[in-house]
Amino acid sequence: MRYSDLRHEIDQGTAASTIPAWAESVLRAVAAGAVRIPAVRHPLGFFCLPVERDGDLGVCLHVWSPQLSTSGSSTSLVHCHSWDLLSFVLYGRVSNVLGRISDGTVHRLFEVTGRGDEDAVTATDRLVDYRPERLERFGAGESYSLAAGLFHSTVIEGSGEAATVALGRMIRTGADLSLGPLDTPSHTQRRHVCGPAESARAAAVAAAGLAARYDTY
């Protein structure tokens, strides 16, 4: 399935009967080494398997697990995307804390720009306050959307095990932003691109989580 196919399944309400089987096939192939999709340790605490990138559209499998060694953010978990996100939860429970920023004194606003396997994290002159406003929880078989520019943080409840199919659509006028400490300077943060063994391990962990949820194999 491509972006348009996955989007159609979610929009039509048929995703729960089709997307897990598709994700299973992709994860199994990566875990077996039959398909090479280098996983990326994302600074926000998950593994990303980039399945498709077609212009402004992209499809990734996101995997959270205490079994995997992840990277940490150099600013904070509160951020917003330069792209619209639509996610389908394969297993686990995903919670999004949605909030709003305003001019203030507590946090510095950082602009994050991808440069290959590094992010340039640029400290801006803007200082802000952040107010959490709403908590949204989603379980297996459910989908959620996050519009570009919406500040939020994501928490994986319970065991910490979860996986989603993430569909992204770039918005040309937006920017990737993050909140951080006032005294943090501009810097670069490496996105660790995994080798075949670590990528296969991440895929195997997700395949096992999917199997436990749907008992498909």
Tab-separated table of C-alpha atoms in Angstrom:
chain	number	residue	atom	x	y	z
A	1	MET	CA	0.000	0.000	0.000
A	2	ARG	CA	1.073	3.558	-0.710
A	3	TYR	CA	0.105	6.823	1.007
A	4	SER	CA	-3.065	7.220	-1.051
A	5	ASP	CA	-4.175	3.631	-0.355
A	6	LEU	CA	-3.567	3.893	3.391
A	7	ARG	CA	-5.283	7.282	3.541
A	8	HIS	CA	-8.279	5.865	1.717
A	9	GLU	CA	-8.573	2.929	4.130
A	10	ILE	CA	-8.472	5.265	7.145
A	11	ASP	CA	-10.939	7.730	5.621
A	12	GLN	CA	-13.350	4.930	4.694
A	13	GLY	CA	-13.206	3.328	8.152
A	14	THR	CA	-11.802	0.049	6.828
A	15	ALA	CA	-8.244	0.461	8.139
A	16	ALA	CA	-8.609	-2.033	11.000
A	17	SER	CA	-9.279	-4.857	8.551
A	18	THR	CA	-6.507	-4.016	6.069
A	19	ILE	CA	-3.638	-1.964	7.489
A	20	PRO	CA	-2.441	-4.428	10.193
A	21	ALA	CA	-1.975	-7.167	7.558
A	22	TRP	CA	-0.044	-4.748	5.348
A	23	ALA	CA	2.129	-3.633	8.283
A	24	GLU	CA	2.728	-7.283	9.198
A	25	SER	CA	4.071	-8.034	5.734
A	26	VAL	CA	6.417	-5.031	5.792
A	27	LEU	CA	7.713	-5.756	9.296
A	28	ARG	CA	8.224	-9.438	8.584
A	29	ALA	CA	10.169	-8.627	5.413
A	30	VAL	CA	12.432	-6.127	7.204
A	31	ALA	CA	12.946	-8.468	10.165
A	32	ALA	CA	13.972	-11.273	7.794
A	33	GLY	CA	16.322	-9.038	5.827
A	34	ALA	CA	14.297	-9.511	2.639
A	35	VAL	CA	13.592	-5.766	2.454
A	36	ARG	CA	16.116	-3.140	3.529
A	37	ILE	CA	14.524	-0.177	5.290
A	38	PRO	CA	17.090	1.464	7.583
A	39	ALA	CA	15.413	2.402	10.855
A	40	VAL	CA	16.118	5.765	12.455
A	41	ARG	CA	16.361	6.363	16.194
A	42	HIS	CA	14.172	9.440	16.468
A	43	PRO	CA	15.056	12.050	19.138
A	44	LEU	CA	11.461	11.882	20.383
A	45	GLY	CA	11.984	8.347	21.652
A	46	PHE	CA	10.794	5.988	18.926
A	47	PHE	CA	12.189	4.058	15.975
A	48	CYS	CA	11.068	5.219	12.545
A	49	LEU	CA	10.971	2.869	9.549
A	50	PRO	CA	10.534	5.144	6.490
A	51	VAL	CA	8.468	3.040	4.088
A	52	GLU	CA	7.633	5.662	1.443
A	53	ARG	CA	8.665	9.183	0.484
A	54	ASP	CA	7.004	10.707	-2.554
A	55	GLY	CA	7.397	14.466	-2.802
A	56	ASP	CA	5.397	16.057	-0.001
A	57	LEU	CA	3.917	12.706	1.085
A	58	GLY	CA	5.476	10.082	3.342
A	59	VAL	CA	4.634	6.837	5.148
A	60	CYS	CA	6.534	5.573	8.177
A	61	LEU	CA	6.145	2.861	10.760
A	62	HIS	CA	6.795	4.245	14.248
A	63	VAL	CA	7.822	1.799	16.989
A	64	TRP	CA	8.056	2.499	20.729
A	65	SER	CA	9.480	-0.201	22.979
A	66	PRO	CA	11.531	-0.475	26.187
A	67	GLN	CA	13.264	-3.393	24.432
A	68	LEU	CA	14.969	-0.975	22.027
A	69	SER	CA	17.675	1.588	22.767
A	70	THR	CA	16.363	5.009	21.784
A	71	SER	CA	17.725	8.534	21.539
A	72	GLY	CA	16.668	11.493	23.675
A	73	SER	CA	15.640	14.993	22.677
A	74	SER	CA	18.153	17.788	23.210
A	75	THR	CA	15.315	20.254	23.868
A	76	SER	CA	12.034	18.703	25.074
A	77	LEU	CA	9.218	16.418	23.937
A	78	VAL	CA	6.910	19.379	23.258
A	79	HIS	CA	7.012	20.169	19.547
A	80	CYS	CA	5.016	20.858	16.416
A	81	HIS	CA	5.378	19.552	12.868
A	82	SER	CA	5.713	21.337	9.551
A	83	TRP	CA	3.440	18.652	8.143
A	84	ASP	CA	-0.021	17.242	8.729
A	85	LEU	CA	0.067	13.865	10.475
A	86	LEU	CA	-2.476	11.062	10.219
A	87	SER	CA	-1.653	7.976	12.290
A	88	PHE	CA	-3.216	4.538	12.663
A	89	VAL	CA	-2.438	2.708	15.913
A	90	LEU	CA	-1.342	-0.880	15.303
A	91	TYR	CA	-1.037	-1.846	18.976
A	92	GLY	CA	-0.493	-0.224	22.351
A	93	ARG	CA	-1.985	2.985	23.707
A	94	VAL	CA	-0.846	6.362	22.392
A	95	SER	CA	-1.652	9.558	24.292
A	96	ASN	CA	-1.189	13.030	22.839
A	97	VAL	CA	-1.051	16.047	25.123
A	98	LEU	CA	-2.211	19.015	23.037
A	99	GLY	CA	-1.312	22.519	24.112
A	100	ARG	CA	-0.875	26.133	23.173
A	101	ILE	CA	2.046	28.544	23.343
A	102	SER	CA	1.981	32.269	24.031
A	103	ASP	CA	4.651	34.917	24.444
A	104	GLY	CA	6.195	34.445	27.864
A	105	THR	CA	9.345	33.704	29.849
A	106	VAL	CA	9.553	29.956	30.531
A	107	HIS	CA	10.732	28.281	27.313
A	108	ARG	CA	12.811	29.190	24.289
A	109	LEU	CA	11.442	28.322	20.859
A	110	PHE	CA	13.758	26.271	18.632
A	111	GLU	CA	13.486	25.686	14.896
A	112	VAL	CA	14.522	22.197	13.777
A	113	THR	CA	15.803	21.697	10.237
A	114	GLY	CA	16.772	18.294	8.887
A	115	ARG	CA	20.141	18.009	7.136
A	116	GLY	CA	20.706	14.421	6.103
A	117	ASP	CA	21.151	12.376	9.262
A	118	GLU	CA	21.467	15.497	11.442
A	119	ASP	CA	19.022	18.097	12.722
A	120	ALA	CA	20.077	21.719	13.007
A	121	VAL	CA	18.391	22.928	16.203
A	122	THR	CA	18.379	26.729	16.037
A	123	ALA	CA	17.596	28.825	19.093
A	124	THR	CA	15.228	31.654	18.158
A	125	ASP	CA	14.770	34.944	19.991
A	126	ARG	CA	11.201	34.067	20.950
A	127	LEU	CA	10.449	33.135	24.558
A	128	VAL	CA	7.117	31.473	25.289
A	129	ASP	CA	4.904	29.909	27.911
A	130	TYR	CA	3.237	26.551	27.207
A	131	ARG	CA	-0.176	25.495	28.487
A	132	PRO	CA	-1.402	21.891	28.053
A	133	GLU	CA	-5.084	22.009	27.132
A	134	ARG	CA	-6.283	18.549	26.178
A	135	LEU	CA	-5.324	14.883	26.484
A	136	GLU	CA	-6.340	12.495	23.712
A	137	ARG	CA	-5.941	8.698	24.057
A	138	PHE	CA	-5.965	6.174	21.233
A	139	GLY	CA	-5.765	2.388	21.166
A	140	ALA	CA	-5.223	-0.325	18.588
A	141	GLY	CA	-7.415	0.040	15.508
A	142	GLU	CA	-7.990	3.769	16.057
A	143	SER	CA	-6.550	6.677	14.106
A	144	TYR	CA	-5.766	10.268	14.981
A	145	SER	CA	-4.609	13.403	13.226
A	146	LEU	CA	-2.328	16.259	14.237
A	147	ALA	CA	-2.343	19.377	12.100
A	148	ALA	CA	0.868	21.168	11.208
A	149	GLY	CA	1.703	23.830	13.792
A	150	LEU	CA	-0.146	22.158	16.693
A	151	PHE	CA	2.097	21.903	19.757
A	152	HIS	CA	1.918	18.559	21.514
A	153	SER	CA	3.836	15.773	23.211
A	154	THR	CA	3.250	12.036	22.885
A	155	VAL	CA	3.217	9.500	25.718
A	156	ILE	CA	3.015	5.710	25.406
A	157	GLU	CA	0.944	4.319	28.240
A	158	GLY	CA	1.140	1.022	30.102
A	159	SER	CA	3.993	-1.246	29.027
A	160	GLY	CA	5.521	1.400	26.778
A	161	GLU	CA	5.009	-0.846	23.754
A	162	ALA	CA	3.221	0.678	20.753
A	163	ALA	CA	3.437	1.048	17.004
A	164	THR	CA	1.677	3.263	14.486
A	165	VAL	CA	1.482	3.760	10.751
A	166	ALA	CA	2.237	7.467	10.285
A	167	LEU	CA	1.164	9.347	7.161
A	168	GLY	CA	2.728	12.763	6.647
A	169	ARG	CA	1.813	15.537	4.216
A	170	MET	CA	4.226	18.481	4.076
A	171	ILE	CA	2.861	21.997	4.477
A	172	ARG	CA	5.255	24.337	2.685
A	173	THR	CA	4.632	27.349	4.912
A	174	GLY	CA	5.296	25.564	8.203
A	175	ALA	CA	8.357	24.811	10.299
A	176	ASP	CA	9.359	22.075	12.749
A	177	LEU	CA	9.520	23.692	16.175
A	178	SER	CA	10.418	22.547	19.677
A	179	LEU	CA	10.397	24.058	23.153
A	180	GLY	CA	13.577	24.007	25.214
A	181	PRO	CA	15.454	25.572	28.124
A	182	LEU	CA	16.187	29.273	27.924
A	183	ASP	CA	19.976	28.837	28.058
A	184	THR	CA	20.296	26.074	25.429
A	185	PRO	CA	22.320	27.368	22.454
A	186	SER	CA	21.889	26.453	18.798
A	187	HIS	CA	23.340	23.018	18.078
A	188	THR	CA	23.069	19.946	15.910
A	189	GLN	CA	21.526	16.653	16.936
A	190	ARG	CA	22.301	13.433	15.131
A	191	ARG	CA	19.536	11.099	14.024
A	192	HIS	CA	21.110	7.682	14.346
A	193	VAL	CA	20.508	5.638	11.199
A	194	CYS	CA	20.530	1.969	12.157
A	195	GLY	CA	22.377	-0.789	10.372
A	196	PRO	CA	20.667	-3.914	9.028
A	197	ALA	CA	20.812	-5.835	12.322
A	198	GLU	CA	19.340	-3.059	14.474
A	199	SER	CA	16.708	-2.243	11.837
A	200	ALA	CA	15.705	-5.903	11.684
A	201	ARG	CA	15.535	-5.998	15.483
A	202	ALA	CA	13.183	-3.001	15.601
A	203	ALA	CA	10.980	-4.578	12.935
A	204	ALA	CA	10.947	-7.920	14.780
A	205	VAL	CA	9.886	-6.256	18.031
A	206	ALA	CA	7.030	-4.498	16.226
A	207	ALA	CA	6.027	-7.683	14.411
A	208	ALA	CA	5.818	-9.493	17.741
A	209	GLY	CA	3.720	-6.700	19.243
A	210	LEU	CA	1.401	-6.823	16.254
A	211	ALA	CA	1.110	-10.595	16.514
A	212	ALA	CA	0.236	-10.381	20.197
A	213	ARG	CA	-2.510	-7.848	19.448
A	214	TYR	CA	-4.107	-9.470	16.424
A	215	ASP	CA	-2.972	-13.090	16.764
A	216	THR	CA	-2.317	-13.102	12.993
A	217	TYR	CA	0.585	-15.547	13.003
